[in-house]
Coordinates of C-alpha atoms and ligand atoms in Angstrom, one line a residue:
X23 CA 19.2 -16.4 19.5
X24 CA 16.3 -15.6 17.2
X25 CA 13.1 -14.1 18.4
X26 CA 10.1 -16.5 18.2
X27 CA 6.8 -15.0 17.1
X28 CA 3.3 -16.5 17.2
X29 CA 0.1 -16.0 15.4
X30 CA -2.5 -13.7 17.0
X31 CA -6.0 -15.2 17.1
X32 CA -9.0 -14.4 19.3
X33 CA -7.0 -12.1 21.5
X34 CA -4.1 -14.5 22.1
X35 CA -0.7 -15.4 20.8
X36 CA -0.7 -19.0 19.6
X37 CA 1.5 -21.2 17.6
X38 CA 0.5 -22.5 14.1
X39 CA -1.6 -25.6 14.5
X40 CA 0.9 -27.5 12.4
X41 CA 3.7 -26.4 14.6
X42 CA 5.7 -25.1 11.6
X43 CA 7.8 -21.9 11.6
X44 CA 9.9 -20.1 9.1
X45 CA 12.9 -17.8 9.5
X46 CA 12.7 -14.1 8.9
X47 CA 16.0 -12.9 7.5
X48 CA 17.6 -9.5 8.3
X49 CA 18.6 -8.3 4.8
X50 CA 21.5 -6.3 6.2
X51 CA 23.2 -9.2 7.9
X52 CA 21.8 -12.0 5.7
X53 CA 21.0 -13.9 8.9
X54 CA 17.8 -15.1 10.4
X55 CA 16.8 -12.9 13.3
X56 CA 13.3 -14.1 14.1
X57 CA 11.1 -17.0 13.4
X58 CA 7.4 -16.7 12.4
X59 CA 4.7 -19.3 12.2
X60 CA 4.2 -20.9 8.8
X61 CA 0.4 -21.4 9.3
X62 CA -2.1 -23.1 7.1
X63 CA -5.8 -23.1 6.2
X64 CA -6.8 -24.5 9.6
X65 CA -5.4 -21.4 11.3
X66 CA -7.1 -19.1 8.8
X67 CA -10.4 -20.9 9.6
X68 CA -9.8 -20.4 13.4
X69 CA -9.0 -16.7 12.9
X70 CA -12.0 -16.1 10.6
X71 CA -14.3 -17.9 13.0
X72 CA -12.9 -15.8 15.9
X73 CA -13.5 -12.6 13.9
X74 CA -17.0 -13.7 13.0
X75 CA -17.8 -14.4 16.7
X76 CA -16.4 -11.0 17.8
X77 CA -18.4 -9.3 15.1
X78 CA -21.7 -10.9 16.1
X79 CA -21.3 -10.8 19.8
X80 CA -19.6 -7.5 20.5
X81 CA -18.2 -5.4 17.7
X82 CA -21.4 -4.8 15.7
X83 CA -23.0 -3.5 18.9
X84 CA -20.0 -1.3 19.8
X85 CA -20.9 2.3 19.3
X86 CA -18.9 4.5 16.9
X87 CA -17.8 6.6 19.8
X88 CA -16.4 3.5 21.6
X89 CA -14.7 2.3 18.4
X90 CA -13.1 5.7 18.0
X91 CA -11.8 5.8 21.6
X92 CA -10.1 2.4 21.0
X93 CA -8.6 3.5 17.7
X94 CA -7.3 6.8 19.3
X95 CA -5.8 4.8 22.2
X96 CA -4.1 2.5 19.7
X97 CA -2.8 5.5 17.8
X98 CA -1.3 6.8 21.0
X99 CA 0.4 3.4 21.7
X100 CA 2.0 3.1 18.2
X101 CA 3.2 6.8 18.4
X102 CA 4.7 6.1 21.8
X103 CA 6.3 2.9 20.6
X104 CA 7.4 4.3 17.2
X105 CA 11.1 3.9 17.8
X106 CA 10.9 0.3 19.0
X107 CA 8.5 -0.6 16.2
X108 CA 10.5 1.1 13.5
X109 CA 13.6 -0.8 14.7
X110 CA 11.7 -4.1 14.3
X111 CA 10.5 -3.2 10.8
X112 CA 13.9 -2.0 9.6
X113 CA 15.5 -5.2 11.0
X114 CA 12.9 -7.2 9.1
X115 CA 12.9 -5.5 5.7
X116 CA 16.0 -3.2 5.5
X117 CA 14.1 0.0 4.9
X118 CA 16.1 2.9 6.5
X119 CA 15.1 3.9 10.0
X120 CA 14.5 7.5 8.8
X121 CA 11.5 6.2 6.8
X122 CA 10.2 3.5 9.1
X123 CA 10.1 5.9 12.0
X124 CA 8.0 8.3 10.1
X125 CA 5.8 5.5 8.9
X126 CA 5.0 4.5 12.5
X127 CA 3.7 8.0 13.0
X128 CA 1.7 7.7 9.8
X129 CA 0.0 4.6 11.3
X130 CA -1.1 6.8 14.2
X131 CA -2.2 9.5 11.8
X132 CA -4.3 7.1 9.8
X133 CA -6.0 5.7 12.9
X134 CA -6.8 9.1 14.2
X135 CA -8.1 10.3 10.8
X136 CA -10.5 7.4 10.4
X137 CA -11.5 7.3 14.1
X138 CA -13.1 10.7 13.4
X139 CA -15.5 8.9 11.1
X140 CA -16.5 6.1 13.4
X141 CA -19.3 8.0 15.1
X142 CA -20.3 9.9 11.9
X143 CA -21.4 7.1 9.6
X144 CA -24.5 9.1 8.7
X145 CA -27.0 7.6 6.4
X146 CA -29.4 9.5 4.2
X147 CA -33.1 10.3 4.0
X148 CA -34.3 9.7 0.4
X149 CA -37.2 11.8 -0.7
X150 CA -39.5 9.6 -2.8
X151 CA -42.4 10.5 -5.1
X152 CA -44.9 9.0 -2.6
X153 CA -45.5 11.2 0.5
X154 CA -46.6 8.2 2.6
X155 CA -43.4 6.2 2.2
X156 CA -40.2 6.8 4.2
X157 CA -37.0 5.8 2.5
X158 CA -33.6 5.9 4.1
X159 CA -30.1 4.6 3.4
X160 CA -27.9 3.0 6.1
X161 CA -24.2 2.3 5.8
X162 CA -23.2 -1.0 7.3
X163 CA -19.9 -2.9 7.9
X164 CA -19.3 -6.1 5.9
X165 CA -18.5 -8.1 9.0
X166 CA -15.2 -9.9 8.6
X167 CA -12.7 -8.5 6.1
X168 CA -9.4 -10.1 5.0
X169 CA -6.4 -7.7 4.7
X170 CA -3.3 -8.9 2.8
X171 CA -0.1 -6.8 2.7
X172 CA 3.3 -6.6 1.0
X173 CA 6.7 -6.6 2.6
X174 CA 7.9 -3.1 1.7
X175 CA 6.0 -1.2 4.3
X176 CA 4.1 -3.7 6.4
X177 CA 2.5 -1.5 9.1
X178 CA 2.0 1.6 6.9
X179 CA 0.2 -0.5 4.3
X180 CA -1.8 -2.2 7.0
X181 CA -2.9 1.1 8.4
X182 CA -4.4 2.2 5.1
X183 CA -6.7 -0.8 5.4
X184 CA -7.1 -1.4 9.1
X185 CA -8.1 2.2 10.1
X186 CA -11.1 2.5 7.8
X187 CA -12.1 -1.1 8.3
X188 CA -12.3 -0.7 12.1
X189 CA -13.9 2.8 11.9
X190 CA -16.6 1.2 9.6
X191 CA -17.2 -1.5 12.2
X192 CA -15.6 -4.6 10.7
X193 CA -13.5 -7.2 12.3
X194 CA -10.3 -8.2 10.5
X195 CA -7.9 -11.0 9.7
X196 CA -4.5 -9.8 8.5
X197 CA -2.0 -11.8 6.4
X198 CA 1.3 -9.9 6.2
X199 CA 4.1 -10.9 3.8
X200 CA 6.1 -13.9 4.7
X201 CA 9.2 -11.8 4.1
X202 CA 8.3 -9.2 6.8
X203 CA 5.7 -10.3 9.3
X204 CA 7.3 -9.3 12.6
X205 CA 6.0 -5.7 13.0
X206 CA 2.4 -6.8 12.3
X207 CA 2.7 -9.5 15.0
X208 CA 4.2 -7.0 17.4
X209 CA 1.4 -4.5 16.6
X210 CA -1.1 -7.1 17.7
X211 CA 0.1 -6.6 21.3
X212 CA -0.7 -2.9 21.0
X213 CA -4.2 -3.7 19.8
X214 CA -4.6 -5.9 22.8
X215 CA -3.2 -3.3 25.1
X216 CA -5.5 -0.7 23.7
X217 CA -8.4 -2.9 24.9
X218 CA -10.0 -4.0 21.6
X219 CA -12.3 -7.0 22.2
X220 CA -10.8 -10.4 21.5
X221 CA -11.3 -11.5 17.9
X222 CA -11.6 -8.0 16.3
X223 CA -8.0 -8.1 15.1
X224 CA -6.3 -11.3 14.1
X225 CA -3.0 -12.0 12.4
X226 CA -2.1 -15.2 10.5
X227 CA 1.3 -15.6 8.9
X228 CA 2.7 -17.8 6.2
X229 CA 3.0 -17.8 2.4
X230 CA 0.7 -17.7 -0.6
X231 CA -1.4 -20.6 0.6
X232 CA -2.4 -18.7 3.7
X233 CA -3.4 -15.7 1.6
X234 CA -5.4 -18.0 -0.7
X235 CA -7.1 -19.6 2.3
X236 CA -8.1 -16.2 3.6
X237 CA -9.6 -15.1 0.3
X238 CA -11.4 -18.4 0.0
X239 CA -12.7 -18.5 3.6
X240 CA -16.5 -18.4 3.7
X241 CA -16.7 -16.1 6.6
X242 CA -14.7 -13.4 4.8
X243 CA -17.0 -10.9 3.1
X244 CA -14.5 -8.5 1.6
X245 CA -10.8 -8.5 0.8
X246 CA -8.2 -5.7 0.5
X247 CA -4.8 -6.6 -1.0
X248 CA -1.6 -4.7 -1.5
X249 CA 1.0 -6.5 -3.6
X250 CA 2.1 -7.4 -7.1
X251 CA -0.1 -7.3 -10.1
X252 CA 0.3 -11.0 -10.7
X253 CA -1.0 -12.0 -7.3
X254 CA -3.6 -9.2 -7.6
X255 CA -5.0 -11.0 -10.6
X256 CA -5.2 -14.3 -8.8
X257 CA -6.9 -12.7 -5.8
X258 CA -9.4 -10.9 -8.1
X259 CA -10.2 -14.3 -9.7
X260 CA -10.7 -16.0 -6.4
X261 CA -12.8 -13.2 -5.1
X262 CA -14.8 -13.3 -8.3
X263 CA -15.5 -17.0 -7.8
X264 CA -16.9 -16.2 -4.3
X265 CA -18.5 -13.0 -5.6
X266 CA -17.1 -10.8 -2.9
X267 CA -15.7 -7.3 -3.4
X268 CA -12.0 -6.7 -3.5
X269 CA -9.7 -3.7 -3.3
X270 CA -6.4 -4.1 -5.1
X271 CA -3.4 -1.8 -4.6
X272 CA -0.9 -3.0 -7.2
X273 CA 2.3 -1.9 -8.9
X274 CA 3.3 0.9 -11.1
X275 CA 5.8 2.3 -13.6
X276 CA 5.2 5.9 -12.8
X277 CA 6.3 8.8 -15.0
X278 CA 8.0 11.8 -13.3
X279 CA 8.0 14.6 -16.0
X280 CA 10.5 17.5 -15.8
X281 CA 9.7 20.4 -18.2
X282 CA 12.4 22.9 -19.1
X283 CA 10.5 25.7 -17.2
X284 CA 10.8 23.8 -13.9
X285 CA 12.8 24.8 -10.9
X286 CA 15.5 22.3 -11.8
X287 CA 17.1 22.1 -8.4
X288 CA 13.8 21.1 -6.8
X289 CA 13.0 18.8 -9.7
X290 CA 16.3 16.9 -9.3
X291 CA 15.6 16.3 -5.6
X292 CA 12.1 15.1 -6.5
X293 CA 13.5 12.7 -9.1
X294 CA 16.0 11.3 -6.5
X295 CA 13.3 11.0 -3.9
X296 CA 11.0 9.4 -6.4
X297 CA 13.3 6.5 -7.3
X298 CA 15.9 6.1 -4.6
X299 CA 13.7 6.7 -1.5
X300 CA 13.0 3.3 0.1
X301 CA 15.6 1.8 -2.2
X302 CA 13.0 2.1 -5.0
X303 CA 10.8 -0.4 -3.3
X304 CA 7.7 1.6 -3.4
X305 CA 4.7 1.2 -5.6
X306 CA 4.7 4.9 -6.5
X307 CA 8.4 4.9 -7.5
X308 CA 9.0 7.5 -10.2
X309 CA 10.9 4.9 -12.2
X310 CA 10.5 6.7 -15.6
X311 CA 12.1 10.1 -15.6
X312 CA 10.8 12.0 -18.6
X313 CA 13.0 15.1 -19.2
X314 CA 12.5 17.9 -21.8
X315 CA 15.4 18.1 -24.2
X316 CA 16.5 21.7 -23.1
X317 CA 17.3 20.6 -19.6
X318 CA 18.1 17.0 -20.3
X319 CA 21.8 17.0 -19.7
X320 CA 21.6 19.2 -16.6
X321 CA 19.0 17.0 -15.0
X322 CA 20.8 13.8 -15.9
X323 CA 24.1 15.0 -14.5
X324 CA 22.3 16.3 -11.3
X325 CA 20.4 13.1 -10.7
X326 CA 23.3 10.7 -11.6
X327 CA 25.9 12.8 -9.7
X328 CA 23.9 12.8 -6.4
X329 CA 22.8 9.1 -6.9
X330 CA 26.5 8.1 -7.0
X331 CA 27.0 9.8 -3.6
X332 CA 24.0 8.3 -1.8
X333 CA 25.1 7.1 1.5
X334 CA 24.4 3.3 1.9
X335 CA 25.0 1.4 5.1
X336 CA 23.3 0.0 8.2
X337 CA 19.6 0.7 7.7
X338 CA 19.3 1.3 11.5
X339 CA 21.8 4.2 11.3
X340 CA 19.9 7.5 11.0
X341 CA 22.7 8.8 8.7
X342 CA 22.0 6.1 6.1
X343 CA 20.1 7.3 3.1
X344 CA 19.5 4.1 1.2
X345 CA 19.2 0.6 2.8
X346 CA 19.3 -2.9 1.4
X347 CA 16.6 -4.3 -0.8
X348 CA 14.3 -6.4 1.3
X349 CA 15.0 -10.0 0.5
X350 CA 17.1 -12.3 -1.6
X351 CA 14.5 -13.1 -4.4
X352 CA 14.0 -9.3 -4.8
X353 CA 17.8 -8.7 -4.9
X354 CA 18.2 -11.3 -7.7
X355 CA 15.2 -10.0 -9.6
X356 CA 16.6 -6.4 -9.6
X357 CA 20.1 -7.5 -10.7
X358 CA 18.4 -9.5 -13.5
X359 CA 16.5 -6.5 -14.8
X360 CA 19.7 -4.4 -14.8
X361 CA 21.6 -7.1 -16.7
X362 CA 18.9 -7.5 -19.3
X363 CA 18.8 -3.7 -19.8
X364 CA 22.6 -3.7 -20.4
X365 CA 22.3 -6.6 -22.8
X366 CA 20.0 -4.6 -25.0
X367 CA 22.4 -1.7 -25.0
X368 CA 20.8 0.8 -22.5
X369 CA 23.2 3.5 -21.6
X370 CA 24.3 3.0 -18.0
X371 CA 25.3 6.3 -16.4
X372 CA 25.9 5.2 -12.8
X373 CA 25.5 2.1 -10.7
X374 CA 24.4 -1.2 -12.1
X375 CA 26.0 -3.6 -9.7
X376 CA 25.8 -5.1 -6.3
X377 CA 27.1 -2.5 -3.9
X378 CA 30.2 -3.6 -1.9
X379 CA 32.6 -2.1 0.6
X380 CA 32.8 -1.6 4.3
X381 CA 29.6 -2.5 6.0
X382 CA 27.9 -3.5 2.8
X383 CA 29.2 -7.0 1.9
X384 CA 26.7 -9.1 3.9
X385 CA 23.6 -7.2 2.9
X386 CA 21.5 -7.1 -0.2
X387 CA 22.8 -3.7 -1.4
X388 CA 22.4 -2.5 -5.0
X389 CA 24.1 0.6 -6.3
X390 CA 21.7 3.5 -7.2
X391 CA 21.4 2.9 -10.9
X392 CA 20.6 5.4 -13.7
X393 CA 20.1 4.5 -17.3
X394 CA 19.9 7.4 -19.9
X395 CA 18.3 7.8 -23.4
X396 CA 15.9 4.9 -22.6
X397 CA 13.3 4.1 -25.1
X398 CA 9.8 4.2 -23.6
X399 CA 8.8 0.9 -25.2
X400 CA 11.7 -1.0 -23.8
X401 CA 11.4 -3.5 -20.9
X402 CA 13.3 -1.1 -18.7
X403 CA 10.6 1.5 -19.2
X404 CA 7.6 -0.8 -19.1
X405 CA 8.2 -3.4 -16.4
X406 CA 8.1 -2.6 -12.7
X407 CA 11.5 -3.3 -11.2
X408 CA 10.7 -2.3 -7.6
X409 CA 14.3 -1.4 -6.9
X410 CA 16.8 1.6 -7.2
X411 CA 16.8 1.7 -11.0
X412 CA 15.9 4.8 -13.0
X413 CA 15.1 5.0 -16.7
X414 CA 15.7 8.6 -18.0
X415 CA 13.9 9.3 -21.2
X416 CA 14.2 12.5 -23.3
X417 CA 11.2 14.3 -24.9
X418 CA 10.7 17.4 -27.0
X419 CA 7.1 18.6 -26.7
X420 CA 4.3 18.5 -24.1
X421 CA 2.2 16.3 -26.3
X422 CA 5.1 13.8 -26.6
X423 CA 5.5 13.8 -22.8
X424 CA 1.8 13.1 -22.2
X425 CA 1.7 10.3 -24.8
X426 CA 4.8 8.6 -23.3
X427 CA 3.6 9.1 -19.7
X428 CA 0.3 7.3 -20.5
X429 CA 1.9 4.7 -22.7
X430 CA 2.0 2.1 -19.9
X431 CA -0.3 -0.5 -18.6
X432 CA 0.0 1.0 -15.2
X433 CA -1.5 4.1 -13.8
X434 CA -0.6 4.6 -10.2
X435 CA 1.1 7.9 -10.0
X436 CA 2.7 10.7 -12.1
X437 CA 4.9 13.7 -11.2
X438 CA 5.0 17.0 -13.1
X439 CA 7.7 19.7 -12.6
X440 CA 6.8 23.0 -14.2
X441 CA 6.3 26.7 -13.2
X442 CA 3.7 27.2 -15.9
X443 CA 0.3 26.9 -14.3
X444 CA -1.5 26.5 -17.6
X445 CA 0.7 23.6 -18.5
X446 CA 0.3 22.1 -15.1
X447 CA -3.4 22.2 -15.5
X448 CA -3.3 20.6 -19.0
X449 CA -0.8 17.9 -18.1
X450 CA -2.3 16.9 -14.7
X451 CA -5.7 16.4 -16.3
X452 CA -4.2 14.3 -19.1
X453 CA -2.5 11.9 -16.8
X454 CA -3.9 8.4 -16.6
X455 CA -2.9 8.0 -12.9
X456 CA -4.6 7.9 -9.5
X457 CA -2.2 10.3 -7.9
X458 CA -0.7 13.3 -9.7
X459 CA 2.0 15.3 -7.9
X460 CA 3.0 18.7 -9.1
X461 CA 6.4 20.1 -8.0
X462 CA 6.5 17.4 -5.3
X463 CA 6.7 13.6 -5.4
X464 CA 5.9 10.7 -3.1
X465 CA 3.9 12.9 -0.7
X466 CA 1.0 11.2 1.1
X467 CA -1.9 12.3 3.3
X468 CA -4.5 10.4 5.3
X469 CA -7.1 12.8 3.9
X470 CA -6.2 12.3 0.2
X471 CA -7.5 9.3 -1.7
X472 CA -4.9 6.9 -3.2
X473 CA -5.1 4.1 -5.7
X474 CA -4.5 3.1 -9.3
X475 CA -5.9 3.5 -12.8
X476 CA -5.5 0.7 -15.3
X477 CA -3.5 -2.3 -14.1
X478 CA -2.4 -0.5 -10.9
X479 CA -5.5 -1.5 -9.1
X480 CA -9.1 -1.3 -8.2
X481 CA -10.6 0.8 -5.5
X482 CA -9.1 3.5 -3.3
X483 CA -7.5 3.8 0.1
X484 CA -7.4 6.8 2.5
X485 CA -9.7 9.8 2.4
X486 CA -13.4 9.5 2.7
X487 CA -13.6 7.3 -0.3
X488 CA -11.3 4.8 1.5
X489 CA -13.8 4.5 4.3
X490 CA -16.6 3.6 1.9
X491 CA -14.6 0.6 0.7
X492 CA -15.4 -1.0 4.0
X493 CA -19.1 -0.1 4.1
X494 CA -22.0 -1.6 2.3
X495 CA -25.3 0.1 1.6
X496 CA -28.8 -0.8 2.9
X497 CA -31.9 0.9 1.7
X498 CA -35.0 0.8 3.9
X499 CA -38.5 1.7 2.5
X500 CA -41.4 2.0 4.9
X501 CA -45.0 2.4 3.6
X502 CA -47.0 4.1 6.3
X503 CA -50.2 4.6 4.3
X504 CA -53.4 2.8 5.1
X505 CA -54.2 2.0 1.4
X506 CA -54.4 -1.5 0.0
X507 CA -52.6 -1.9 -3.2
X508 CA -53.2 -3.9 -6.4
X509 CA -51.0 -7.0 -5.8
X510 CA -50.3 -7.4 -9.6
X511 CA -49.0 -4.0 -10.3
X512 CA -45.6 -2.7 -9.2
X513 CA -45.8 0.1 -6.8
X514 CA -44.3 3.4 -7.9
Ligands
NAD262 P1 3.2 -10.2 -3.6 O1 2.1 -10.0 -4.5 O2 4.2 -11.2 -3.9 O3 2.7 -10.6 -2.1 C1 1.8 -9.7 -1.4 C2 1.1 -10.6 -0.4 O4 0.2 -11.5 -1.0 C3 2.0 -11.4 0.5 O5 1.4 -11.3 1.9 C4 1.9 -12.8 -0.1 O6 2.1 -13.8 0.9 C5 0.4 -12.8 -0.5 N1 0.1 -13.8 -1.6 C6 0.9 -14.3 -2.5 N2 0.3 -15.1 -3.4 C7 -1.0 -15.1 -2.9 C8 -2.2 -15.7 -3.4 N3 -2.3 -16.5 -4.5 N4 -3.4 -15.4 -2.8 C9 -3.4 -14.6 -1.7 N5 -2.3 -14.0 -1.2 C10 -1.1 -14.2 -1.8 O7 3.9 -8.7 -3.4 P2 5.2 -8.3 -2.7 O8 6.4 -8.8 -3.5 O9 5.1 -8.6 -1.3 O10 5.2 -6.7 -2.9 C11 5.7 -6.0 -3.9 C12 4.5 -5.5 -4.9 O11 3.6 -4.8 -4.1 C13 5.0 -4.6 -5.9 O12 4.4 -5.0 -7.2 C14 4.5 -3.2 -5.5 O13 4.3 -2.3 -6.5 C15 3.2 -3.6 -4.8 N6 2.8 -2.6 -3.8 C16 1.7 -1.8 -4.1 C17 1.4 -0.8 -3.2 C18 0.2 0.1 -3.5 O14 -0.3 0.7 -2.6 N7 -0.3 0.2 -4.7 C19 2.1 -0.5 -2.1 C20 3.3 -1.3 -1.8 C21 3.6 -2.4 -2.7

């Protein structure tokens, strides 16, 4: 018996107007466990209209302190329901429960962090040259914003967008991935329970066409997207046609650089966390491990040895370290990348196949895979795989490491492992990456801005800068002199 989900529009759960549904497959069992609506443009229009009405009639007149109270209430609800919600997300996308349960707490943390700004959207007085003119700046919400998310971390990715959008005073229409929509639809019930006015938060599910309809909807004034670079390009083009701003959080091929003066034990753990955490299905995956020649063999043996012992199994079991990949297309894509790397002679040290054995045979499991002596200009080192596949690359000098790290069209994250503070300062400043981690990796904070350089994206999430993605600026100039001016000369 599968669970039937519905869209969430104007404060109510409703079916798609075309009546269609699609199955959501549990990647551990390979079986459909839920059905979600396969909506279309008509539902998007309904949701955008509801959000527009809510904005005009209630939300734009709701004080910051009232918005903050609702956001904090919602944070409390998701924290209290973290276990139930993480089970839903893990069932939907195969990410281990250890991680999804901490991600639910992260959703609460994000809501609380941005709630603190809701009643502090201070403008600015601007001192002009003329003493009899008052000039001030106000920050204003856009109105209705469209939020489109990927399947790897549905609620955590949503929180990065939703929390600042609500704090800034916007209403939202959310389009989660067709591969993992259940937790976002469940979350809508918590939004309702928290007491948000109907229409402030809406969810429409379905495939690419639903996302396209959302970007194209006339009532949507801004879009924020997390997903693949290919789709990011399409969304940027569509937003460009409508001349609306867009935030893009896209992919990466992030370098994790280990120098021979590093704490090697800690660096090996960081390398493992960087690529095998979340089965490698994270945008910040440290998928290129650059290792200085003097410690190369030691690091390679350490990483490959532990990788081969990673405990795979039921993602709902708290003992499991690595779950399945999230869906069948992704499973095939990753195996295809591994096969192509082997065809061109990359040196496989461990893994490389579908993982089989007790408890694994029905799920989309892939062995933790390590390739050594990889050339930085190979496909393996340049293309995002979004799976548990590591390319280990040797280097000799700091200059070489910097050049290789930056020789990528992506620029999402970089890791540096070194005990030499001068080197850390030099290399961290040289990285063409939005996030640089030193002696740690894949560490996130609500307060710290996140986003990509180069083809990894446009705009930032989290931190104060993340709030400003959802605010537009109005300047007001008031002439309180009694003088009559020359109509044909500009006033300055
Ligand atoms: P995807 O781009 O295939 O899909 C993302 C979302 O966009 C889905 O909801 C999808 O239905 C929708 N969509 C697809 N085509 C669309 C279109 N033409 N117009 C509007 N919407 C459309 O991405 P995915 O496979 O779900 O996620 C994996 C990718 O996401 C990886 O590249 C990964 O690096 C990236 N990612 C980035 C971050 C980040 O914060 N930078 C975080 C997680 C994942």
